[in-house]
């Protein structure tokens, strides 16, 4: 009886602890929420969230509308799946890209363990040691590692599909952005982005422009693990997160006019790069070179000239004319924009290196992605026998295997 009472008291005590922890966590979350939405962070002096209630024909962006970007991102992924399957693949075949089947290495626990835990590129002495350990020839061990490395590299067709999807989105968003902005006064006079701020009404075109762009970058984040991995993978993660953070923050603070200009400046260069990649994978060398040069010019104009001297000037300098006490969001947003500009300079440096190599060496190859080693077969070729000769159908080293995004 006494033991039962002790058990009941112990259980009751545990329940009370759980309730107390839950209440504390709820209080912490409410406190953080109130801090995050504190008017002094987002709004000019004497402006509160109550002023952003739709009225008198004025419509304002609302933070909760950003939740819609997640389901929109999955809709984009569905569109991507069908466009890559039913448009990109037939287009790739029309351009002469063959569907490559990878030759899987024979199962070998010793070599697999070494590949995963030690090195994907063992030295010659290490290969000789592994050959003795597995009781096979050095040539077979080299072939095993070559085929195993190839399994982790996307095929040319897969790279073409990804480039086609990004090209399609960037081209569509660039055209839509121009249609949305060409008749707006702030497209020609950036001072107009601050006229009437913060009580600037949200246009339907601005709503859909934002939803599409944020959803697209969410979709890219969702597929980072399966898309073609580049050596500047971390830079792309930072870029996508900074883009989502900037667009979401500018939406909440009603910096929509500036936000649409930032998006337009970025998209107008990117589709040229993706087009260059597609023709690179198809081995249309002259077309690829021409498109990459056009991209380079567009990149340096939009990212190295327009972005810092037009956009950043409007975000860093012009707000001081409208308020002598910048809000905290001023520093947050400009900090992210400066990070973005840092990425522009980094990618600009990589592009400059590629162009310099092209001008002096006539070689327009980007070395940031792993290249497939010659050990794959196409649909029209017979797979070699178990210990047969190496076939010669691997993808040749070519230009622009992967470049800036």
mmCIF file of C-alpha atoms in Angstrom:
data_model
loop_
_atom_site.group_PDB
_atom_site.id
_atom_site.type_symbol
_atom_site.label_atom_id
_atom_site.label_comp_id
_atom_site.label_asym_id
_atom_site.label_seq_id
_atom_site.Cartn_x
_atom_site.Cartn_y
_atom_site.Cartn_z
ATOM 1 C CA UNK A 1 0.000 0.000 0.000
ATOM 2 C CA UNK A 2 2.778 2.424 0.972
ATOM 3 C CA UNK A 3 4.708 1.451 -2.176
ATOM 4 C CA UNK A 4 1.679 2.217 -4.330
ATOM 5 C CA UNK A 5 1.304 5.659 -2.719
ATOM 6 C CA UNK A 6 4.971 6.404 -3.356
ATOM 7 C CA UNK A 7 4.569 5.410 -7.010
ATOM 8 C CA UNK A 8 1.485 7.641 -7.379
ATOM 9 C CA UNK A 9 3.290 10.582 -5.726
ATOM 10 C CA UNK A 10 6.342 10.047 -7.927
ATOM 11 C CA UNK A 11 4.189 9.929 -11.057
ATOM 12 C CA UNK A 12 2.286 13.035 -9.985
ATOM 13 C CA UNK A 13 5.580 14.824 -9.339
ATOM 14 C CA UNK A 14 6.847 13.900 -12.792
ATOM 15 C CA UNK A 15 3.615 15.149 -14.377
ATOM 16 C CA UNK A 16 3.946 18.460 -12.521
ATOM 17 C CA UNK A 17 7.550 18.807 -13.743
ATOM 18 C CA UNK A 18 6.455 18.186 -17.316
ATOM 19 C CA UNK A 19 3.647 20.746 -17.025
ATOM 20 C CA UNK A 20 6.049 23.284 -15.539
ATOM 21 C CA UNK A 21 8.594 22.708 -18.313
ATOM 22 C CA UNK A 22 5.843 23.058 -20.914
ATOM 23 C CA UNK A 23 4.678 26.342 -19.368
ATOM 24 C CA UNK A 24 8.244 27.645 -19.243
ATOM 25 C CA UNK A 25 8.826 26.736 -22.884
ATOM 26 C CA UNK A 26 5.547 28.380 -23.888
ATOM 27 C CA UNK A 27 6.555 31.535 -22.004
ATOM 28 C CA UNK A 28 9.983 31.558 -23.697
ATOM 29 C CA UNK A 29 8.421 31.156 -27.159
ATOM 30 C CA UNK A 30 5.909 33.936 -26.492
ATOM 31 C CA UNK A 31 8.705 36.206 -25.282
ATOM 32 C CA UNK A 32 10.837 35.479 -28.364
ATOM 33 C CA UNK A 33 7.825 36.038 -30.602
ATOM 34 C CA UNK A 34 7.088 39.412 -29.002
ATOM 35 C CA UNK A 35 10.755 40.423 -29.374
ATOM 36 C CA UNK A 36 10.873 39.352 -33.026
ATOM 37 C CA UNK A 37 7.758 41.348 -33.939
ATOM 38 C CA UNK A 38 8.661 44.376 -31.838
ATOM 39 C CA UNK A 39 7.694 47.464 -33.873
ATOM 40 C CA UNK A 40 11.022 49.195 -33.214
ATOM 41 C CA UNK A 41 12.743 46.452 -35.209
ATOM 42 C CA UNK A 42 10.592 46.772 -38.319
ATOM 43 C CA UNK A 43 8.771 50.097 -38.323
ATOM 44 C CA UNK A 44 9.667 53.780 -38.517
ATOM 45 C CA UNK A 45 8.999 55.914 -35.469
ATOM 46 C CA UNK A 46 5.324 56.174 -34.423
ATOM 47 C CA UNK A 47 4.265 53.320 -36.726
ATOM 48 C CA UNK A 48 2.824 50.056 -35.353
ATOM 49 C CA UNK A 49 1.507 46.816 -36.813
ATOM 50 C CA UNK A 50 -2.010 48.182 -36.361
ATOM 51 C CA UNK A 51 -1.316 50.644 -39.155
ATOM 52 C CA UNK A 52 -0.880 47.732 -41.588
ATOM 53 C CA UNK A 53 -4.516 46.688 -41.574
ATOM 54 C CA UNK A 54 -6.018 46.850 -45.075
ATOM 55 C CA UNK A 55 -8.058 50.019 -45.451
ATOM 56 C CA UNK A 56 -9.180 52.654 -47.958
ATOM 57 C CA UNK A 57 -8.080 50.572 -50.931
ATOM 58 C CA UNK A 58 -4.622 49.975 -49.428
ATOM 59 C CA UNK A 59 -3.463 46.353 -49.214
ATOM 60 C CA UNK A 60 -0.375 45.481 -47.169
ATOM 61 C CA UNK A 61 1.801 42.355 -47.138
ATOM 62 C CA UNK A 62 1.160 40.130 -44.132
ATOM 63 C CA UNK A 63 3.747 37.827 -42.528
ATOM 64 C CA UNK A 64 1.386 34.843 -42.341
ATOM 65 C CA UNK A 65 1.114 34.859 -46.151
ATOM 66 C CA UNK A 66 4.684 33.555 -46.294
ATOM 67 C CA UNK A 67 3.493 30.171 -45.016
ATOM 68 C CA UNK A 68 2.023 29.627 -48.488
ATOM 69 C CA UNK A 69 5.528 29.492 -49.980
ATOM 70 C CA UNK A 70 6.089 25.998 -48.546
ATOM 71 C CA UNK A 71 3.177 24.307 -50.403
ATOM 72 C CA UNK A 72 4.012 26.464 -53.437
ATOM 73 C CA UNK A 73 7.556 25.052 -53.274
ATOM 74 C CA UNK A 74 6.192 21.512 -53.496
ATOM 75 C CA UNK A 75 4.034 22.561 -56.453
ATOM 76 C CA UNK A 76 7.199 23.838 -58.148
ATOM 77 C CA UNK A 77 8.887 20.497 -57.421
ATOM 78 C CA UNK A 78 6.004 18.701 -59.149
ATOM 79 C CA UNK A 79 6.293 21.058 -62.130
ATOM 80 C CA UNK A 80 10.045 20.453 -62.128
ATOM 81 C CA UNK A 81 9.583 16.678 -62.171
ATOM 82 C CA UNK A 82 7.287 16.751 -65.208
ATOM 83 C CA UNK A 83 9.297 19.393 -67.083
ATOM 84 C CA UNK A 84 12.570 17.511 -66.578
ATOM 85 C CA UNK A 85 10.992 14.202 -67.584
ATOM 86 C CA UNK A 86 8.824 15.238 -70.523
ATOM 87 C CA UNK A 87 10.598 18.325 -71.865
ATOM 88 C CA UNK A 88 14.257 18.242 -70.766
ATOM 89 C CA UNK A 89 14.938 14.596 -71.688
ATOM 90 C CA UNK A 90 13.521 14.828 -75.247
ATOM 91 C CA UNK A 91 15.370 18.136 -75.708
ATOM 92 C CA UNK A 92 18.608 16.561 -74.489
ATOM 93 C CA UNK A 93 18.246 13.696 -76.940
ATOM 94 C CA UNK A 94 17.529 16.171 -79.757
ATOM 95 C CA UNK A 95 20.770 17.973 -78.876
ATOM 96 C CA UNK A 96 22.709 14.716 -79.003
ATOM 97 C CA UNK A 97 23.097 13.932 -75.286
ATOM 98 C CA UNK A 98 23.172 10.169 -74.749
ATOM 99 C CA UNK A 99 21.710 8.397 -71.763
ATOM 100 C CA UNK A 100 24.685 6.900 -69.921
ATOM 101 C CA UNK A 101 24.354 3.746 -67.859
ATOM 102 C CA UNK A 102 26.838 3.480 -65.040
ATOM 103 C CA UNK A 103 28.797 0.250 -64.607
ATOM 104 C CA UNK A 104 28.466 -0.753 -60.957
ATOM 105 C CA UNK A 105 31.582 -2.196 -59.301
ATOM 106 C CA UNK A 106 31.501 -5.746 -57.989
ATOM 107 C CA UNK A 107 30.519 -5.858 -54.273
ATOM 108 C CA UNK A 108 33.658 -5.767 -52.144
ATOM 109 C CA UNK A 109 33.291 -4.971 -48.391
ATOM 110 C CA UNK A 110 37.012 -4.205 -47.966
ATOM 111 C CA UNK A 111 37.184 -1.682 -50.810
ATOM 112 C CA UNK A 112 33.797 -0.202 -49.930
ATOM 113 C CA UNK A 113 34.896 0.363 -46.341
ATOM 114 C CA UNK A 114 38.125 2.002 -47.515
ATOM 115 C CA UNK A 115 36.209 4.178 -49.991
ATOM 116 C CA UNK A 116 33.795 5.440 -47.343
ATOM 117 C CA UNK A 117 36.118 5.812 -44.375
ATOM 118 C CA UNK A 118 39.602 6.518 -45.784
ATOM 119 C CA UNK A 119 39.859 7.895 -49.289
ATOM 120 C CA UNK A 120 38.013 7.964 -52.602
ATOM 121 C CA UNK A 121 41.332 8.506 -54.384
ATOM 122 C CA UNK A 122 43.872 6.097 -52.887
ATOM 123 C CA UNK A 123 47.541 6.457 -53.811
ATOM 124 C CA UNK A 124 49.348 3.862 -55.896
ATOM 125 C CA UNK A 125 50.933 2.281 -52.832
ATOM 126 C CA UNK A 126 47.551 2.097 -51.095
ATOM 127 C CA UNK A 127 46.039 0.471 -54.198
ATOM 128 C CA UNK A 128 48.793 -2.134 -54.187
ATOM 129 C CA UNK A 129 48.135 -2.873 -50.506
ATOM 130 C CA UNK A 130 44.383 -3.194 -51.130
ATOM 131 C CA UNK A 131 45.073 -5.510 -54.096
ATOM 132 C CA UNK A 132 47.079 -7.842 -51.873
ATOM 133 C CA UNK A 133 44.435 -7.699 -49.172
ATOM 134 C CA UNK A 134 41.655 -8.560 -51.634
ATOM 135 C CA UNK A 135 43.773 -11.058 -53.539
ATOM 136 C CA UNK A 136 43.226 -9.374 -56.907
ATOM 137 C CA UNK A 137 45.200 -7.335 -59.443
ATOM 138 C CA UNK A 138 46.053 -3.645 -59.125
ATOM 139 C CA UNK A 139 44.155 -2.960 -62.348
ATOM 140 C CA UNK A 140 40.937 -4.436 -60.934
ATOM 141 C CA UNK A 141 41.247 -2.284 -57.771
ATOM 142 C CA UNK A 142 41.793 0.840 -59.893
ATOM 143 C CA UNK A 143 38.763 -0.030 -61.993
ATOM 144 C CA UNK A 144 36.667 -0.676 -58.868
ATOM 145 C CA UNK A 145 37.489 2.779 -57.427
ATOM 146 C CA UNK A 146 36.928 4.457 -60.774
ATOM 147 C CA UNK A 147 33.498 2.903 -61.136
ATOM 148 C CA UNK A 148 32.628 3.588 -57.482
ATOM 149 C CA UNK A 149 33.545 7.273 -57.853
ATOM 150 C CA UNK A 150 31.459 7.523 -61.005
ATOM 151 C CA UNK A 151 28.377 6.317 -59.114
ATOM 152 C CA UNK A 152 28.508 9.493 -57.009
ATOM 153 C CA UNK A 153 28.762 11.833 -60.001
ATOM 154 C CA UNK A 154 25.525 12.800 -61.782
ATOM 155 C CA UNK A 155 25.308 11.813 -65.435
ATOM 156 C CA UNK A 156 25.463 14.475 -68.124
ATOM 157 C CA UNK A 157 21.749 13.938 -68.774
ATOM 158 C CA UNK A 158 20.979 14.561 -65.096
ATOM 159 C CA UNK A 159 23.036 17.761 -65.118
ATOM 160 C CA UNK A 160 21.210 18.869 -68.276
ATOM 161 C CA UNK A 161 17.843 18.317 -66.600
ATOM 162 C CA UNK A 162 18.815 20.469 -63.604
ATOM 163 C CA UNK A 163 20.179 23.231 -65.833
ATOM 164 C CA UNK A 164 17.004 23.124 -67.951
ATOM 165 C CA UNK A 165 14.798 23.564 -64.886
ATOM 166 C CA UNK A 166 16.772 26.538 -63.573
ATOM 167 C CA UNK A 167 16.933 28.061 -67.050
ATOM 168 C CA UNK A 168 13.157 27.733 -67.405
ATOM 169 C CA UNK A 169 12.470 29.390 -64.053
ATOM 170 C CA UNK A 170 15.006 32.220 -64.389
ATOM 171 C CA UNK A 171 13.880 33.038 -67.928
ATOM 172 C CA UNK A 172 10.205 33.001 -66.911
ATOM 173 C CA UNK A 173 10.823 35.121 -63.807
ATOM 174 C CA UNK A 174 12.950 37.593 -65.788
ATOM 175 C CA UNK A 175 10.228 38.067 -68.389
ATOM 176 C CA UNK A 176 7.526 38.291 -65.697
ATOM 177 C CA UNK A 177 9.666 40.707 -63.658
ATOM 178 C CA UNK A 178 10.111 43.024 -66.627
ATOM 179 C CA UNK A 179 6.369 42.933 -67.364
ATOM 180 C CA UNK A 180 5.613 43.717 -63.709
ATOM 181 C CA UNK A 181 8.192 46.515 -63.412
ATOM 182 C CA UNK A 182 8.510 48.225 -66.789
ATOM 183 C CA UNK A 183 5.641 50.665 -66.122
ATOM 184 C CA UNK A 184 6.521 51.376 -62.477
ATOM 185 C CA UNK A 185 8.188 54.724 -61.677
ATOM 186 C CA UNK A 186 10.675 53.134 -59.240
ATOM 187 C CA UNK A 187 12.073 51.002 -62.073
ATOM 188 C CA UNK A 188 13.523 54.195 -63.589
ATOM 189 C CA UNK A 189 13.876 56.377 -60.487
ATOM 190 C CA UNK A 190 14.900 54.292 -57.484
ATOM 191 C CA UNK A 191 14.109 57.168 -55.115
ATOM 192 C CA UNK A 192 10.460 56.279 -55.747
ATOM 193 C CA UNK A 193 10.930 53.105 -53.713
ATOM 194 C CA UNK A 194 10.815 55.259 -50.570
ATOM 195 C CA UNK A 195 8.022 57.658 -51.558
ATOM 196 C CA UNK A 196 5.049 57.010 -49.277
ATOM 197 C CA UNK A 197 6.891 54.370 -47.251
ATOM 198 C CA UNK A 198 5.756 52.423 -45.242
ATOM 199 C CA UNK A 199 2.177 52.892 -46.448
ATOM 200 C CA UNK A 200 2.718 51.527 -49.947
ATOM 201 C CA UNK A 201 -0.040 49.268 -51.227
ATOM 202 C CA UNK A 202 0.792 45.722 -52.310
ATOM 203 C CA UNK A 203 0.068 45.012 -55.970
ATOM 204 C CA UNK A 204 -1.124 41.550 -57.119
ATOM 205 C CA UNK A 205 1.895 41.289 -59.424
ATOM 206 C CA UNK A 206 4.224 41.925 -56.459
ATOM 207 C CA UNK A 207 2.470 39.251 -54.422
ATOM 208 C CA UNK A 208 2.919 36.547 -57.053
ATOM 209 C CA UNK A 209 6.460 37.666 -57.881
ATOM 210 C CA UNK A 210 7.444 37.232 -54.222
ATOM 211 C CA UNK A 211 5.593 33.940 -53.754
ATOM 212 C CA UNK A 212 7.213 32.418 -56.837
ATOM 213 C CA UNK A 213 10.747 33.549 -55.952
ATOM 214 C CA UNK A 214 10.652 32.477 -52.297
ATOM 215 C CA UNK A 215 9.029 29.151 -53.218
ATOM 216 C CA UNK A 216 11.710 28.528 -55.846
ATOM 217 C CA UNK A 217 14.546 28.973 -53.347
ATOM 218 C CA UNK A 218 12.748 26.750 -50.836
ATOM 219 C CA UNK A 219 12.513 24.089 -53.545
ATOM 220 C CA UNK A 220 16.259 24.414 -54.238
ATOM 221 C CA UNK A 221 16.987 23.946 -50.543
ATOM 222 C CA UNK A 222 14.749 20.869 -50.414
ATOM 223 C CA UNK A 223 16.687 19.244 -53.264
ATOM 224 C CA UNK A 224 20.240 20.231 -52.277
ATOM 225 C CA UNK A 225 20.915 16.673 -51.126
ATOM 226 C CA UNK A 226 20.017 15.099 -54.478
ATOM 227 C CA UNK A 227 21.035 17.802 -56.948
ATOM 228 C CA UNK A 228 24.455 17.939 -58.568
ATOM 229 C CA UNK A 229 26.935 18.804 -55.801
ATOM 230 C CA UNK A 230 29.454 21.518 -56.558
ATOM 231 C CA UNK A 231 32.622 22.409 -54.735
ATOM 232 C CA UNK A 232 31.009 25.730 -53.765
ATOM 233 C CA UNK A 233 28.116 23.830 -52.152
ATOM 234 C CA UNK A 234 28.351 25.855 -48.917
ATOM 235 C CA UNK A 235 28.220 29.119 -50.841
ATOM 236 C CA UNK A 236 24.983 27.977 -52.487
ATOM 237 C CA UNK A 237 23.458 27.074 -49.110
ATOM 238 C CA UNK A 238 24.371 30.523 -47.754
ATOM 239 C CA UNK A 239 23.021 32.144 -50.911
ATOM 240 C CA UNK A 240 19.664 30.329 -50.763
ATOM 241 C CA UNK A 241 19.197 31.031 -47.046
ATOM 242 C CA UNK A 242 20.192 34.689 -47.466
ATOM 243 C CA UNK A 243 17.789 35.013 -50.407
ATOM 244 C CA UNK A 244 14.871 33.514 -48.450
ATOM 245 C CA UNK A 245 15.699 35.606 -45.377
ATOM 246 C CA UNK A 246 15.976 38.806 -47.381
ATOM 247 C CA UNK A 247 12.789 38.296 -49.361
ATOM 248 C CA UNK A 248 10.805 37.218 -46.293
ATOM 249 C CA UNK A 249 12.116 40.133 -44.216
ATOM 250 C CA UNK A 250 11.469 42.683 -46.950
ATOM 251 C CA UNK A 251 7.955 41.275 -47.268
ATOM 252 C CA UNK A 252 7.252 41.709 -43.554
ATOM 253 C CA UNK A 253 8.680 45.260 -43.494
ATOM 254 C CA UNK A 254 6.898 46.217 -46.745
ATOM 255 C CA UNK A 255 10.156 46.837 -48.608
ATOM 256 C CA UNK A 256 8.462 45.203 -51.568
ATOM 257 C CA UNK A 257 9.407 47.764 -54.202
ATOM 258 C CA UNK A 258 13.104 47.368 -53.471
ATOM 259 C CA UNK A 259 12.691 43.610 -53.127
ATOM 260 C CA UNK A 260 11.285 43.228 -56.634
ATOM 261 C CA UNK A 261 14.209 45.226 -58.043
ATOM 262 C CA UNK A 262 16.705 42.974 -56.236
ATOM 263 C CA UNK A 263 15.028 39.848 -57.614
ATOM 264 C CA UNK A 264 14.945 41.222 -61.157
ATOM 265 C CA UNK A 265 18.626 42.226 -61.075
ATOM 266 C CA UNK A 266 19.582 38.680 -60.052
ATOM 267 C CA UNK A 267 17.412 36.664 -62.429
ATOM 268 C CA UNK A 268 18.334 38.533 -65.609
ATOM 269 C CA UNK A 269 21.880 37.132 -65.616
ATOM 270 C CA UNK A 270 21.242 33.604 -64.358
ATOM 271 C CA UNK A 271 19.288 32.201 -67.296
ATOM 272 C CA UNK A 272 22.221 32.927 -69.632
ATOM 273 C CA UNK A 273 24.450 30.740 -67.473
ATOM 274 C CA UNK A 274 21.977 27.873 -67.404
ATOM 275 C CA UNK A 275 21.619 28.080 -71.195
ATOM 276 C CA UNK A 276 25.425 27.928 -71.504
ATOM 277 C CA UNK A 277 25.479 24.833 -69.291
ATOM 278 C CA UNK A 278 22.877 23.055 -71.399
ATOM 279 C CA UNK A 279 24.831 23.610 -74.613
ATOM 280 C CA UNK A 280 28.023 22.643 -72.801
ATOM 281 C CA UNK A 281 26.524 19.274 -71.854
ATOM 282 C CA UNK A 282 25.429 18.867 -75.497
ATOM 283 C CA UNK A 283 29.026 19.721 -76.563
ATOM 284 C CA UNK A 284 27.955 22.660 -78.707
ATOM 285 C CA UNK A 285 31.213 24.407 -77.898
ATOM 286 C CA UNK A 286 30.863 27.633 -79.894
ATOM 287 C CA UNK A 287 27.293 28.231 -78.721
ATOM 288 C CA UNK A 288 28.290 27.502 -75.117
ATOM 289 C CA UNK A 289 31.246 29.897 -75.298
ATOM 290 C CA UNK A 290 29.102 32.682 -76.735
ATOM 291 C CA UNK A 291 26.384 32.216 -74.093
ATOM 292 C CA UNK A 292 28.917 32.147 -71.268
ATOM 293 C CA UNK A 293 30.484 35.396 -72.475
ATOM 294 C CA UNK A 294 27.015 36.995 -72.602
ATOM 295 C CA UNK A 295 26.375 35.694 -69.087
ATOM 296 C CA UNK A 296 29.690 37.107 -67.846
ATOM 297 C CA UNK A 297 28.855 40.553 -69.237
ATOM 298 C CA UNK A 298 25.343 40.415 -67.739
ATOM 299 C CA UNK A 299 26.735 39.210 -64.402
ATOM 300 C CA UNK A 300 29.296 41.982 -64.070
ATOM 301 C CA UNK A 301 26.753 44.639 -65.092
ATOM 302 C CA UNK A 302 23.988 43.451 -62.750
ATOM 303 C CA UNK A 303 25.925 42.036 -59.763
ATOM 304 C CA UNK A 304 29.155 44.055 -59.701
ATOM 305 C CA UNK A 305 27.840 47.422 -60.952
ATOM 306 C CA UNK A 306 24.051 47.754 -60.612
ATOM 307 C CA UNK A 307 23.647 45.863 -57.346
ATOM 308 C CA UNK A 308 26.182 47.822 -55.224
ATOM 309 C CA UNK A 309 25.851 51.226 -56.932
ATOM 310 C CA UNK A 310 22.092 51.186 -57.544
ATOM 311 C CA UNK A 311 20.448 48.783 -55.074
ATOM 312 C CA UNK A 312 22.830 49.126 -52.113
ATOM 313 C CA UNK A 313 22.904 52.891 -52.561
ATOM 314 C CA UNK A 314 19.109 52.871 -52.252
ATOM 315 C CA UNK A 315 19.184 50.706 -49.099
ATOM 316 C CA UNK A 316 22.216 52.182 -47.316
ATOM 317 C CA UNK A 317 22.131 55.862 -48.251
ATOM 318 C CA UNK A 318 18.644 56.941 -49.294
ATOM 319 C CA UNK A 319 16.734 55.863 -46.130
ATOM 320 C CA UNK A 320 18.663 58.492 -44.132
ATOM 321 C CA UNK A 321 16.774 61.179 -46.061
ATOM 322 C CA UNK A 322 13.449 59.854 -44.807
ATOM 323 C CA UNK A 323 14.370 59.089 -41.208
ATOM 324 C CA UNK A 324 17.116 60.318 -38.905
ATOM 325 C CA UNK A 325 16.717 57.245 -36.681
ATOM 326 C CA UNK A 326 17.107 54.062 -38.786
ATOM 327 C CA UNK A 327 15.221 51.055 -37.445
ATOM 328 C CA UNK A 328 16.986 47.819 -36.514
ATOM 329 C CA UNK A 329 15.740 46.194 -39.727
ATOM 330 C CA UNK A 330 17.885 48.720 -41.627
ATOM 331 C CA UNK A 331 21.024 47.093 -40.233
ATOM 332 C CA UNK A 332 19.688 43.523 -40.536
ATOM 333 C CA UNK A 333 18.679 43.842 -44.166
ATOM 334 C CA UNK A 334 21.759 45.722 -45.252
ATOM 335 C CA UNK A 335 23.926 43.178 -43.449
ATOM 336 C CA UNK A 336 22.351 40.388 -45.506
ATOM 337 C CA UNK A 337 22.643 42.428 -48.701
ATOM 338 C CA UNK A 338 26.342 42.951 -48.012
ATOM 339 C CA UNK A 339 26.749 39.184 -47.478
ATOM 340 C CA UNK A 340 25.052 38.700 -50.834
ATOM 341 C CA UNK A 341 27.419 41.181 -52.419
ATOM 342 C CA UNK A 342 30.327 39.259 -50.910
ATOM 343 C CA UNK A 343 29.063 36.143 -52.685
ATOM 344 C CA UNK A 344 28.799 38.159 -55.909
ATOM 345 C CA UNK A 345 32.450 39.146 -55.607
ATOM 346 C CA UNK A 346 33.436 35.530 -54.888
ATOM 347 C CA UNK A 347 31.546 34.216 -57.929
ATOM 348 C CA UNK A 348 32.812 37.140 -59.997
ATOM 349 C CA UNK A 349 36.361 36.101 -59.153
ATOM 350 C CA UNK A 350 35.642 32.517 -60.301
ATOM 351 C CA UNK A 351 34.065 33.778 -63.528
ATOM 352 C CA UNK A 352 37.045 36.076 -64.127
ATOM 353 C CA UNK A 353 39.413 33.098 -63.737
ATOM 354 C CA UNK A 354 37.430 31.100 -66.305
ATOM 355 C CA UNK A 355 37.418 34.024 -68.753
ATOM 356 C CA UNK A 356 41.147 34.632 -68.295
ATOM 357 C CA UNK A 357 41.850 30.965 -69.011
ATOM 358 C CA UNK A 358 39.641 31.182 -72.099
ATOM 359 C CA UNK A 359 41.352 34.323 -73.422
ATOM 360 C CA UNK A 360 44.921 33.100 -72.923
ATOM 361 C CA UNK A 361 44.535 29.316 -73.188
ATOM 362 C CA UNK A 362 41.329 29.030 -75.249
ATOM 363 C CA UNK A 363 39.969 26.762 -72.504
ATOM 364 C CA UNK A 364 36.589 27.640 -70.999
ATOM 365 C CA UNK A 365 36.394 24.790 -68.470
ATOM 366 C CA UNK A 366 35.237 25.259 -64.889
ATOM 367 C CA UNK A 367 37.069 22.881 -62.526
ATOM 368 C CA UNK A 368 34.705 23.096 -59.553
ATOM 369 C CA UNK A 369 32.697 19.933 -60.292
ATOM 370 C CA UNK A 370 33.993 16.394 -60.383
ATOM 371 C CA UNK A 371 34.173 14.931 -63.860
ATOM 372 C CA UNK A 372 33.159 11.418 -64.780
ATOM 373 C CA UNK A 373 36.034 9.038 -65.423
ATOM 374 C CA UNK A 374 35.820 6.961 -68.561
ATOM 375 C CA UNK A 375 34.064 3.794 -67.493
ATOM 376 C CA UNK A 376 30.385 4.147 -68.457
ATOM 377 C CA UNK A 377 28.365 2.816 -71.359
ATOM 378 C CA UNK A 378 25.514 4.276 -73.389
ATOM 379 C CA UNK A 379 22.218 2.653 -74.219
ATOM 380 C CA UNK A 380 23.599 1.684 -77.633
ATOM 381 C CA UNK A 381 26.702 -0.045 -76.322
ATOM 382 C CA UNK A 382 27.090 -3.453 -74.804
ATOM 383 C CA UNK A 383 28.168 -3.572 -71.176
ATOM 384 C CA UNK A 384 31.545 -5.283 -70.891
ATOM 385 C CA UNK A 385 31.904 -8.698 -69.405
ATOM 386 C CA UNK A 386 32.732 -9.196 -65.781
ATOM 387 C CA UNK A 387 36.513 -8.874 -66.281
ATOM 388 C CA UNK A 388 36.401 -7.371 -69.794
ATOM 389 C CA UNK A 389 38.213 -4.391 -71.207
ATOM 390 C CA UNK A 390 37.377 -0.855 -70.221
ATOM 391 C CA UNK A 391 35.023 0.741 -72.709
ATOM 392 C CA UNK A 392 35.739 4.170 -74.132
ATOM 393 C CA UNK A 393 32.434 5.945 -73.719
ATOM 394 C CA UNK A 394 32.979 8.023 -70.601
ATOM 395 C CA UNK A 395 32.148 11.680 -70.840
ATOM 396 C CA UNK A 396 35.135 13.613 -72.087
ATOM 397 C CA UNK A 397 36.528 16.553 -70.179
ATOM 398 C CA UNK A 398 34.786 19.605 -71.477
ATOM 399 C CA UNK A 399 34.025 23.138 -70.517
ATOM 400 C CA UNK A 400 31.741 24.575 -67.904
ATOM 401 C CA UNK A 401 30.757 21.314 -66.197
ATOM 402 C CA UNK A 402 29.344 23.408 -63.434
ATOM 403 C CA UNK A 403 29.514 27.084 -62.818
ATOM 404 C CA UNK A 404 28.073 29.761 -60.606
ATOM 405 C CA UNK A 405 24.368 29.495 -59.893
#
